[in-house]
Tab-separated table of C-alpha atoms in Angstrom:
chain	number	residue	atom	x	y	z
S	194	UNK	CA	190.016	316.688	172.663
S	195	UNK	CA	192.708	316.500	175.277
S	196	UNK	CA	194.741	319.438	176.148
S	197	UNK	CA	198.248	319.226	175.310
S	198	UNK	CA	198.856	318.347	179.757
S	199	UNK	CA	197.599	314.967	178.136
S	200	UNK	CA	200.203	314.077	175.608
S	201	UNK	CA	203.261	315.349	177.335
S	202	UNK	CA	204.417	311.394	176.688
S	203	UNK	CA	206.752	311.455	173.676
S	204	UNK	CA	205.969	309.181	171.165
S	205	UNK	CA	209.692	308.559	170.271
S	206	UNK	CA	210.574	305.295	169.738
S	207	UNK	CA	214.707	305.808	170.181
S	208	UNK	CA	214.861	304.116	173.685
S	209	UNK	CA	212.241	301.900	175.537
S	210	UNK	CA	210.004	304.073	177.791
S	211	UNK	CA	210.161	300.778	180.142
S	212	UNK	CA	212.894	298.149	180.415
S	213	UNK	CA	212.500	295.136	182.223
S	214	UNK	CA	215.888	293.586	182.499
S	215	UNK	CA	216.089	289.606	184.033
S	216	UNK	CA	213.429	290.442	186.489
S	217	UNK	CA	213.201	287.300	189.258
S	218	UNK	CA	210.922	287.078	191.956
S	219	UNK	CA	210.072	284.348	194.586
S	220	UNK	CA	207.638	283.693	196.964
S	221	UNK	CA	209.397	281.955	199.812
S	222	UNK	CA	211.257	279.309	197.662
S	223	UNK	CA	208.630	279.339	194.886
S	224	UNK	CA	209.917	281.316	191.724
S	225	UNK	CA	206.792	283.074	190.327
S	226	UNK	CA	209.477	285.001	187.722
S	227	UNK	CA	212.499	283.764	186.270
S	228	UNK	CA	214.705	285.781	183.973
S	229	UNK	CA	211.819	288.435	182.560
S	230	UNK	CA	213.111	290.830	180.229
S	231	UNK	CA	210.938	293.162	178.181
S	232	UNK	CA	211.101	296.696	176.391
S	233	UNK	CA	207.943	298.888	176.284
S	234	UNK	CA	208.200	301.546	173.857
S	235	UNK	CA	206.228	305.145	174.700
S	236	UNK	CA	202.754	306.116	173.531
S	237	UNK	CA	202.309	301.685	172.667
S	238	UNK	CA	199.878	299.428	174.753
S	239	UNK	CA	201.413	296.309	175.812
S	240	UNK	CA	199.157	293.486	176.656
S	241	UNK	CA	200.110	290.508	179.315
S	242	UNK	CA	198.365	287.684	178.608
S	243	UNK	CA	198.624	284.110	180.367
S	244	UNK	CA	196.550	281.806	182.906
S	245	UNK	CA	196.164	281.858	186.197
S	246	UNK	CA	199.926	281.801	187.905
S	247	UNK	CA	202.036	282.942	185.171
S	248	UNK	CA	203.487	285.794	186.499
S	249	UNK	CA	201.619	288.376	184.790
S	250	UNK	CA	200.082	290.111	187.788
S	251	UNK	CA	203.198	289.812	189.715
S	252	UNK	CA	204.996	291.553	186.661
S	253	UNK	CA	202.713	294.311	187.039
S	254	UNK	CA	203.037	294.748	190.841
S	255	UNK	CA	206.831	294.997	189.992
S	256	UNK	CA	206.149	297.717	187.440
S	257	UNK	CA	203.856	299.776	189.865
S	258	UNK	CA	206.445	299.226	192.724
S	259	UNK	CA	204.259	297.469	195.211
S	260	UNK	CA	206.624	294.410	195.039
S	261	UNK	CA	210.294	294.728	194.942
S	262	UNK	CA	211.474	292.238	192.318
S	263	UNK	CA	214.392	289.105	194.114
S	264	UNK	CA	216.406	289.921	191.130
S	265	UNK	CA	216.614	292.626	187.985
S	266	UNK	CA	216.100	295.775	187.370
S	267	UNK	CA	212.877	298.332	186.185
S	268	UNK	CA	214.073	301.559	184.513
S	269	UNK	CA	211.140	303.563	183.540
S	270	UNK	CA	212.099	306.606	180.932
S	271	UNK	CA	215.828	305.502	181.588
S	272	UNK	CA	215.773	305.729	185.900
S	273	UNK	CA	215.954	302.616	188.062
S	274	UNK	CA	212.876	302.536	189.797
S	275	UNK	CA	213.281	298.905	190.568
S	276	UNK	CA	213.352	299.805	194.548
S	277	UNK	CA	211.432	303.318	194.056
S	278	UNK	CA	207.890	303.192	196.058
S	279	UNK	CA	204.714	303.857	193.878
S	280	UNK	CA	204.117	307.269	194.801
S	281	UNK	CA	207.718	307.874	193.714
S	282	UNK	CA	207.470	306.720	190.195
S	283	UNK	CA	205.921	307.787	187.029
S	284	UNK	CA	203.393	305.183	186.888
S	285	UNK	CA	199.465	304.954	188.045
S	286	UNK	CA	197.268	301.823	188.309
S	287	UNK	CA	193.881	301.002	187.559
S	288	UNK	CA	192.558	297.639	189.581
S	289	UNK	CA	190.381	295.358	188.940
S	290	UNK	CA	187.936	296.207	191.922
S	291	UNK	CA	188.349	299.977	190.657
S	292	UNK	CA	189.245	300.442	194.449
S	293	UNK	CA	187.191	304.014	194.679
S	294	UNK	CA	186.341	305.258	197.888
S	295	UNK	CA	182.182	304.671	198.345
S	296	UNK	CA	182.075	308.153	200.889
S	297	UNK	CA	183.514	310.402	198.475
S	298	UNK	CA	182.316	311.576	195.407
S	299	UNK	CA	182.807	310.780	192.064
S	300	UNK	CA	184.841	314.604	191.826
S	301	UNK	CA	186.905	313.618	195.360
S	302	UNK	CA	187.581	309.965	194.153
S	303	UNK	CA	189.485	311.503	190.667
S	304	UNK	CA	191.120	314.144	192.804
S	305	UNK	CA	192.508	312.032	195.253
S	306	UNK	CA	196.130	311.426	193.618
S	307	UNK	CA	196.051	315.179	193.356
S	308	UNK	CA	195.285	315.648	196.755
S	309	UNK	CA	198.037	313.773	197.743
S	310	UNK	CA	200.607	315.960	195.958
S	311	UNK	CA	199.609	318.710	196.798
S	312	UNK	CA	197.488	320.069	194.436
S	313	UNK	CA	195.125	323.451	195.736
S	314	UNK	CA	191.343	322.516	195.856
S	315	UNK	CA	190.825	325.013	192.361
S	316	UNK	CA	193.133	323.144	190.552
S	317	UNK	CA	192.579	320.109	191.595
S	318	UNK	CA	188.707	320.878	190.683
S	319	UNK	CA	189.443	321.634	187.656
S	320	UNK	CA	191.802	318.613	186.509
S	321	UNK	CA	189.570	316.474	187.623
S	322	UNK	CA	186.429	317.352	186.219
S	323	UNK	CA	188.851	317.497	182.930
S	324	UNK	CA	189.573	314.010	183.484
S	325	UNK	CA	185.943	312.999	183.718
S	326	UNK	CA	185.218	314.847	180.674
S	327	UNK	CA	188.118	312.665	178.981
S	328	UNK	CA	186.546	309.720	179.693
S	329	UNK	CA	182.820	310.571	178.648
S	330	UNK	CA	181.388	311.656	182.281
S	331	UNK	CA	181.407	315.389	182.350
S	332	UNK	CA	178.244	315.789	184.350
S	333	UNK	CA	179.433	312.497	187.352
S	334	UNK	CA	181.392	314.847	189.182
S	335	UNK	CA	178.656	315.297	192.385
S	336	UNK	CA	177.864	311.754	192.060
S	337	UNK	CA	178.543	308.987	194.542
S	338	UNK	CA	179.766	305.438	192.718
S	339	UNK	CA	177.176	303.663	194.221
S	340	UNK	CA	175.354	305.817	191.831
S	341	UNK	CA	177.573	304.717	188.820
S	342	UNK	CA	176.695	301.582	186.706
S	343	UNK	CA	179.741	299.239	186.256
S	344	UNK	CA	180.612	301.001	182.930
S	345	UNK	CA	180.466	304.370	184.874
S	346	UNK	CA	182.396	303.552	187.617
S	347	UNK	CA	185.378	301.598	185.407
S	348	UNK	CA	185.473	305.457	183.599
S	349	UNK	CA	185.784	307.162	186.960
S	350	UNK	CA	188.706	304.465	187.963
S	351	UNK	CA	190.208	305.427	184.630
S	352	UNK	CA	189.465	309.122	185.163
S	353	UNK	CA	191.600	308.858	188.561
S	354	UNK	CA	194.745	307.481	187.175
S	355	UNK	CA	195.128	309.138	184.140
S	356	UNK	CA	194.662	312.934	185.971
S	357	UNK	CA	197.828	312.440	187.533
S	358	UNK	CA	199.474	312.203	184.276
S	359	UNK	CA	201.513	309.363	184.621
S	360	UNK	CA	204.286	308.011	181.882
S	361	UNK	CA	202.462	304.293	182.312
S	362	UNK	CA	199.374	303.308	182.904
S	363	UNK	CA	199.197	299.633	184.407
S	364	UNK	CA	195.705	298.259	184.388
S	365	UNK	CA	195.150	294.926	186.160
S	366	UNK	CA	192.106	293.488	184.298
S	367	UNK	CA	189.957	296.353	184.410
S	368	UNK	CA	187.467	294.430	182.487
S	369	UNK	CA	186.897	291.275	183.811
S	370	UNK	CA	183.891	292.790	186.039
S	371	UNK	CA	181.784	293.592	182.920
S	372	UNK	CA	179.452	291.928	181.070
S	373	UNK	CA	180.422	290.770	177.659
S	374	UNK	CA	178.725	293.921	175.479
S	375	UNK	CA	180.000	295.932	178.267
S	376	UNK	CA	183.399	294.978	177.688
S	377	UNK	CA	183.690	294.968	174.116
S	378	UNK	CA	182.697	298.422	174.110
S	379	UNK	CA	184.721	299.324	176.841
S	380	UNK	CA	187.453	297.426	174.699
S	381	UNK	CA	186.762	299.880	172.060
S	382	UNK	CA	186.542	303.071	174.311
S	383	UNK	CA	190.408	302.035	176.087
S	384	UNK	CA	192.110	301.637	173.424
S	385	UNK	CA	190.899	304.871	171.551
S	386	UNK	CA	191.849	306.865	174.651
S	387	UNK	CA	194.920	305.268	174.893
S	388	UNK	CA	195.521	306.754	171.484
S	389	UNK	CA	194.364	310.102	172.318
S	390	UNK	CA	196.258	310.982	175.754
S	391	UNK	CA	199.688	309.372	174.166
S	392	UNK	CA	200.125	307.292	177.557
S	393	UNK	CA	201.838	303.957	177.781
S	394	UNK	CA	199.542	301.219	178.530
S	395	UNK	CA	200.419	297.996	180.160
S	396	UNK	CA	197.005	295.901	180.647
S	397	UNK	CA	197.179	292.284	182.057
S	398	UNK	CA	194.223	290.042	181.180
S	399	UNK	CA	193.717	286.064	180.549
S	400	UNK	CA	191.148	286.725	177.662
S	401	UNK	CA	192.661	286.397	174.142
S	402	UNK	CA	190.353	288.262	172.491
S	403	UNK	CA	190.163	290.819	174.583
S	404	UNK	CA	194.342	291.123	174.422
S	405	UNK	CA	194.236	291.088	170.403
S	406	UNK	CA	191.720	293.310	170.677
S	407	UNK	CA	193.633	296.319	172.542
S	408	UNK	CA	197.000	295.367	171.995
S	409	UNK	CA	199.628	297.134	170.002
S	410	UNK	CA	202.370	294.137	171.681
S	411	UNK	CA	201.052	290.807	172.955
S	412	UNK	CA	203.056	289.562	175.522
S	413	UNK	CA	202.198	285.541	176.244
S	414	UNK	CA	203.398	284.558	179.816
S	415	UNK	CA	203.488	280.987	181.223
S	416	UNK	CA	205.080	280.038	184.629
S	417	UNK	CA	206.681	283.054	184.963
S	418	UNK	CA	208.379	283.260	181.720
S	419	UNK	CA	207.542	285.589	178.248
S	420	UNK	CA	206.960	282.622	175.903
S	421	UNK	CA	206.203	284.616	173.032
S	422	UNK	CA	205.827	288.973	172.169
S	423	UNK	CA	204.778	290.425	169.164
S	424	UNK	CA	202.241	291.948	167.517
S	425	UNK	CA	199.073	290.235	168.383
S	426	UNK	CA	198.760	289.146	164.564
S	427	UNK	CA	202.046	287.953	164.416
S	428	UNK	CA	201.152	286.317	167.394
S	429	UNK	CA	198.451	284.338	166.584
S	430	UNK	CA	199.446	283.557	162.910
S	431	UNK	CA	202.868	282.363	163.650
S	432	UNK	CA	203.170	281.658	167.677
S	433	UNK	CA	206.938	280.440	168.451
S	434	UNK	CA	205.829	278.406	170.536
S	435	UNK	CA	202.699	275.161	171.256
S	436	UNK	CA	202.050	276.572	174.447
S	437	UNK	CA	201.526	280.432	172.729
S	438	UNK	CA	199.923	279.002	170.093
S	439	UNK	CA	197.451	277.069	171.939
S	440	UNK	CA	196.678	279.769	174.328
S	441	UNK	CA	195.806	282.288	171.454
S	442	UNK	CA	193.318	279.992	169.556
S	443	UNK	CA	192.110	276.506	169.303
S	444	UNK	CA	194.101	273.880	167.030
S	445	UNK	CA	193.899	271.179	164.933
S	446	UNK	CA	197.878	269.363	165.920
S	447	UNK	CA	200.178	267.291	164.258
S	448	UNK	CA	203.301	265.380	165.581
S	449	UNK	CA	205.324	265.730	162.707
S	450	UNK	CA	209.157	264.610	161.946
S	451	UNK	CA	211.299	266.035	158.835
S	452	UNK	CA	212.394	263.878	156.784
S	453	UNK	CA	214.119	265.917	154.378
S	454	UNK	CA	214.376	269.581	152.920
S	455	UNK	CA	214.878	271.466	149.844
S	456	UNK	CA	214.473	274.597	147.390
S	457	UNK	CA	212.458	276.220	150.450
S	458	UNK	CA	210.385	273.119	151.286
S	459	UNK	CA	210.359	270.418	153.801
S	460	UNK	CA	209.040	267.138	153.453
S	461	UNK	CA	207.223	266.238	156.738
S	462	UNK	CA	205.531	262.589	158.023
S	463	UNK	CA	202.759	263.158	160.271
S	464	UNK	CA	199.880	260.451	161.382
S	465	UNK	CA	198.263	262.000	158.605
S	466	UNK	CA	200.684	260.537	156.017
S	467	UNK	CA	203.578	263.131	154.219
S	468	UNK	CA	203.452	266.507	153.479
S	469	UNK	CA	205.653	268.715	151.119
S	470	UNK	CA	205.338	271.789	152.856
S	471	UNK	CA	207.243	275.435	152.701
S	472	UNK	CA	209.140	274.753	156.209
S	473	UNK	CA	212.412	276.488	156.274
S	474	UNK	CA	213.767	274.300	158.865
S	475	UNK	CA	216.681	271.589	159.030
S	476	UNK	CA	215.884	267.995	158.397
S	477	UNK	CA	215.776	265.306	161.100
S	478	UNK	CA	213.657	267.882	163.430
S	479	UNK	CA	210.568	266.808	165.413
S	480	UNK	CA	207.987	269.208	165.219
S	481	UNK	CA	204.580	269.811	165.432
S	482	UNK	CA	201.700	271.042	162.898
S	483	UNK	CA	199.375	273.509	163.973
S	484	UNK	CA	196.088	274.514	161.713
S	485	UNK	CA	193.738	277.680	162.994
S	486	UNK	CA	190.095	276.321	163.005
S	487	UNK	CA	189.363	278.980	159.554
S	488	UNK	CA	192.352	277.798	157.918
S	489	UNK	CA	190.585	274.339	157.966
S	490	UNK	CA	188.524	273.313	155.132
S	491	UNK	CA	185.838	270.508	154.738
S	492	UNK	CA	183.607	269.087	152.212
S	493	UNK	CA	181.235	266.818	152.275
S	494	UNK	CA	182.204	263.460	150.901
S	495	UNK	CA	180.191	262.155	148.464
S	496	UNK	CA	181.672	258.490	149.016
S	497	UNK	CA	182.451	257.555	152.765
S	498	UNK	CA	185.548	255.935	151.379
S	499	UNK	CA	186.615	258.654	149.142
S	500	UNK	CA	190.186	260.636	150.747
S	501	UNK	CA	190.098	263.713	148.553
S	502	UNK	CA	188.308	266.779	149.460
S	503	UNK	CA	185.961	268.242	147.433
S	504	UNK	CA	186.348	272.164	147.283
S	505	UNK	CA	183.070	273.983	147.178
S	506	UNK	CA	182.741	276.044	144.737
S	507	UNK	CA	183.934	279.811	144.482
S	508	UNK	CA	187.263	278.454	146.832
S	509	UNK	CA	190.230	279.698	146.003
S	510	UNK	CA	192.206	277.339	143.697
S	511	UNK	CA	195.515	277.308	145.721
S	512	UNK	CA	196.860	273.958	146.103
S	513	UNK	CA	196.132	271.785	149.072
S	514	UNK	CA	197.322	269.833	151.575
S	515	UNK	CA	194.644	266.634	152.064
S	516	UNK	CA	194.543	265.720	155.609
S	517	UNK	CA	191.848	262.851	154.951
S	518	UNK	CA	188.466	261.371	155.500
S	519	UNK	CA	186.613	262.099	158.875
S	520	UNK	CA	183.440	262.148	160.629
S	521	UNK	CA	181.862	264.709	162.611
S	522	UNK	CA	181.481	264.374	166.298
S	523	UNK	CA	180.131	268.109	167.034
S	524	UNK	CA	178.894	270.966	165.857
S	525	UNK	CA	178.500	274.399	167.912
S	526	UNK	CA	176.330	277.503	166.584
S	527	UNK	CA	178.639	280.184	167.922
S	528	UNK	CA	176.470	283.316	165.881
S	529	UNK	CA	178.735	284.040	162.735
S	530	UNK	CA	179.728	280.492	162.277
S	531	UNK	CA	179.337	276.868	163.736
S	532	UNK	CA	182.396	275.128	165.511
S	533	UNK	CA	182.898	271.608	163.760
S	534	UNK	CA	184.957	268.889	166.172
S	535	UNK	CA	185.728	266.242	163.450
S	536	UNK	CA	187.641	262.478	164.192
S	537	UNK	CA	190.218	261.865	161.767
S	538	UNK	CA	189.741	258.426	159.816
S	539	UNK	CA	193.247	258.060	159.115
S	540	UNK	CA	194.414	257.824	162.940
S	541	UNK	CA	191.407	258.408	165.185
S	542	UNK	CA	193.847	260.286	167.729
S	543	UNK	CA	193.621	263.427	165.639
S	544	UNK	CA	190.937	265.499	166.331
S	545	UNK	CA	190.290	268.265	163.525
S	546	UNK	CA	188.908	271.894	164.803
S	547	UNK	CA	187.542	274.010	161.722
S	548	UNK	CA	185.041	276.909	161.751
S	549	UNK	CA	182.433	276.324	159.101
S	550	UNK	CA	179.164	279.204	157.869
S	551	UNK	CA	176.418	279.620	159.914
S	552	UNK	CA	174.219	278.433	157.361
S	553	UNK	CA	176.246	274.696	157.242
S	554	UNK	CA	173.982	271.895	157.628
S	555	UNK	CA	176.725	269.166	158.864
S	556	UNK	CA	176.245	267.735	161.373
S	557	UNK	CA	177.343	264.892	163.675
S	558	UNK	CA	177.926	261.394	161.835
S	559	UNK	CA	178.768	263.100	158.547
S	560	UNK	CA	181.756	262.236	156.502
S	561	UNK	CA	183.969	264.663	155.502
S	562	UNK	CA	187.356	265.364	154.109
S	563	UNK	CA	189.396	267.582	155.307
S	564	UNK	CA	192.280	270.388	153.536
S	565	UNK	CA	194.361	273.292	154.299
S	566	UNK	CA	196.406	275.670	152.450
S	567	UNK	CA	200.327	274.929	152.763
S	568	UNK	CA	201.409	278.472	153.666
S	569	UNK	CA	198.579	278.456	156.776
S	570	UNK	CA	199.845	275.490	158.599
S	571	UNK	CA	202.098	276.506	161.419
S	572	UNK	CA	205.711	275.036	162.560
S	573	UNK	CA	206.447	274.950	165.858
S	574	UNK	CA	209.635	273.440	166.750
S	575	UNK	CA	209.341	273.703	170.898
């Protein structure tokens, strides 16, 4: 367990521990940030997520002062640090290279940041081979990382920015190196730790799994704005917008229009004919539907021609929404269930994503109907 040096962070959640107030930042005349604003709350780990080019790496080198943002501010436990350099601010960060010296050793490479305020060669000893011991290496201090495997030297990378206690902890995907067992266990071992030493974490990574995974806040960016934050199942069950939706999971979409509303329902036209669904929203809207490949259902139809799905049996008897015949184009064994690509009958520009057992036997060229369950289709208006 860590000593009590490790959770000097408090864990109130009065005031953010980070505010990012209408950060800007340009390249030349290319904005890579427009308008950012964001609270981080202490002891939490806050995930960026987005492509390539949204802004989420440039965000971070804001927060860990190695860019100086065009416009904004960065207060960090309530001090502007927005111009502060990174040795001046309560922050350390763990890159994606790990970045650890290959002549040192694995002791030296933790005790660097020490070294570099100060810290006597006993103490500095001793907090690091503390921090190694944190992080499941007790016995890598004498080591060299060219001795480490990739797992290893991630730890001692860890190891090195946490010793320094900082109030955040930015890591700029620390996994992306790692193999995919590796990095679902080192998934697992982050965000435990995280728990344990009470630090803010701010980790920026493309993978959705990876940021529902670890994340306490996901924060979705595209071209350099926050389209969406939340928690990450918030997040993925009801995105606010297509492009955070579409970037957290795959989707079966609708163009939709409401016609009309009432006692907590909406009445909606898609290409799929209309729907009487529970859309608190105004009438005359355009919207669209989205459905989450396991919110999908399909049945086999027994008559090619036949519209209504069949619901095996043991389904839940909640009413559903038909969506109509189609035919299977593809089906993908992904382990604990097979990926079904379907071609809606109805209008052949709708292609239905569902997630079906492992044990299915469709395949392509079958005919199918598809159904969903009113409350798991998801409105987005924008």
């Amino acid at each position: 367990m860590p000593s009590a040096r490790w959770c000097s962070v408090s864990r109130s959640v009065s005031r953010p521990l980070v505010e990012i107030r209408n950060v800007g930042h340009r390249f030349g005349g290319h904005a890579v940030l427009e308008a950012v604003s964001l609270a981080v709350a202490p002891g939490s780990y806050t995930v960026l997520l987005g492509p390539s080019g949204s802004g989420k790496t440039t965000l971070l080198s804001i927060l860990g002062g190695f860019l100086v943002p065009s416009e904004g501010k960065v207060l960090i436990g309530g001090r502007d640090c927005t111009a502060m350099p990174p040795s001046k601010r309560p922050t350390a960060t763990m890159f994606q290279d790990y970045a650890l010296f290959p002549h040192m050793t694995v002791g030296s490479n933790v005790g660097f940041g020490l070294r570099m305020k100060g810290v006597k060669p006993a103490a500095r000893e001793k907090l690091a081979r503390e921090a190694l011991a944190l992080v499941g290496l007790p016995d890598a201090f004498g080591r060299r990382p060219h001795q480490l495997s990739g797992g290893q030297r991630q730890r001692v990378a860890l190891a090195r920015a946490l010793v320094v206690e900082p109030a955040v902890l930015l890591l700029d995907e620390p996994l992306g190196a790692l193999d995919l067992k590796l990095r679902r266990q080192m998934q697992d071992e982050l965000k435990a730790l995280q728990r344990r030493v009470g630090t803010a974490f701010i980790h920026v990574t493309h993978d959705q799994e990876e940021a529902m995974a670890l994340g306490d806040i996901c924060v979705v960016m595209n071209q350099g704005r926050i389209e969406d934050s939340g928690p990450p199942d918030r997040v993925y069950s009801r995105p606010a917008t297509r492009f955070s939706a579409a970037f957290m999971g795959e989707n079966t979409l609708l163009p939709g229009n409401i016609l009309d509303r009432g006692a907590g329902k909406a009445r909606v036209e898609t290409p799929l004919g209309r729907f009487d669904l529970p859309l608190p929203v105004a009438a005359g809207g355009k919207v669209t539907l989205a459905i989450r490949p396991e919110h999908l259902r399909l049945a086999r139809l027994q008559d090619a021609a036949e519209a209504k799905p069949l619901v095996a049996d043991g389904e839940p008897t909640a009413p559903l929404v038909a969506l109509g015949a189609a035919t299977v184009t593809e089906t993908v064994f992904q382990g604990s269930y097979k990926r079904v690509l379907a071609t809606s009958r109805v209008d052949p520009s709708v292609d239905f994503i569902a997630r079906v057992p492992a044990a299915s036997t469709l395949k392509p060229g079958d005919s199918i109907a598809a159904a969903c369950v009113p409350g798991d289709i998801i409105l987005l208006t924008r």
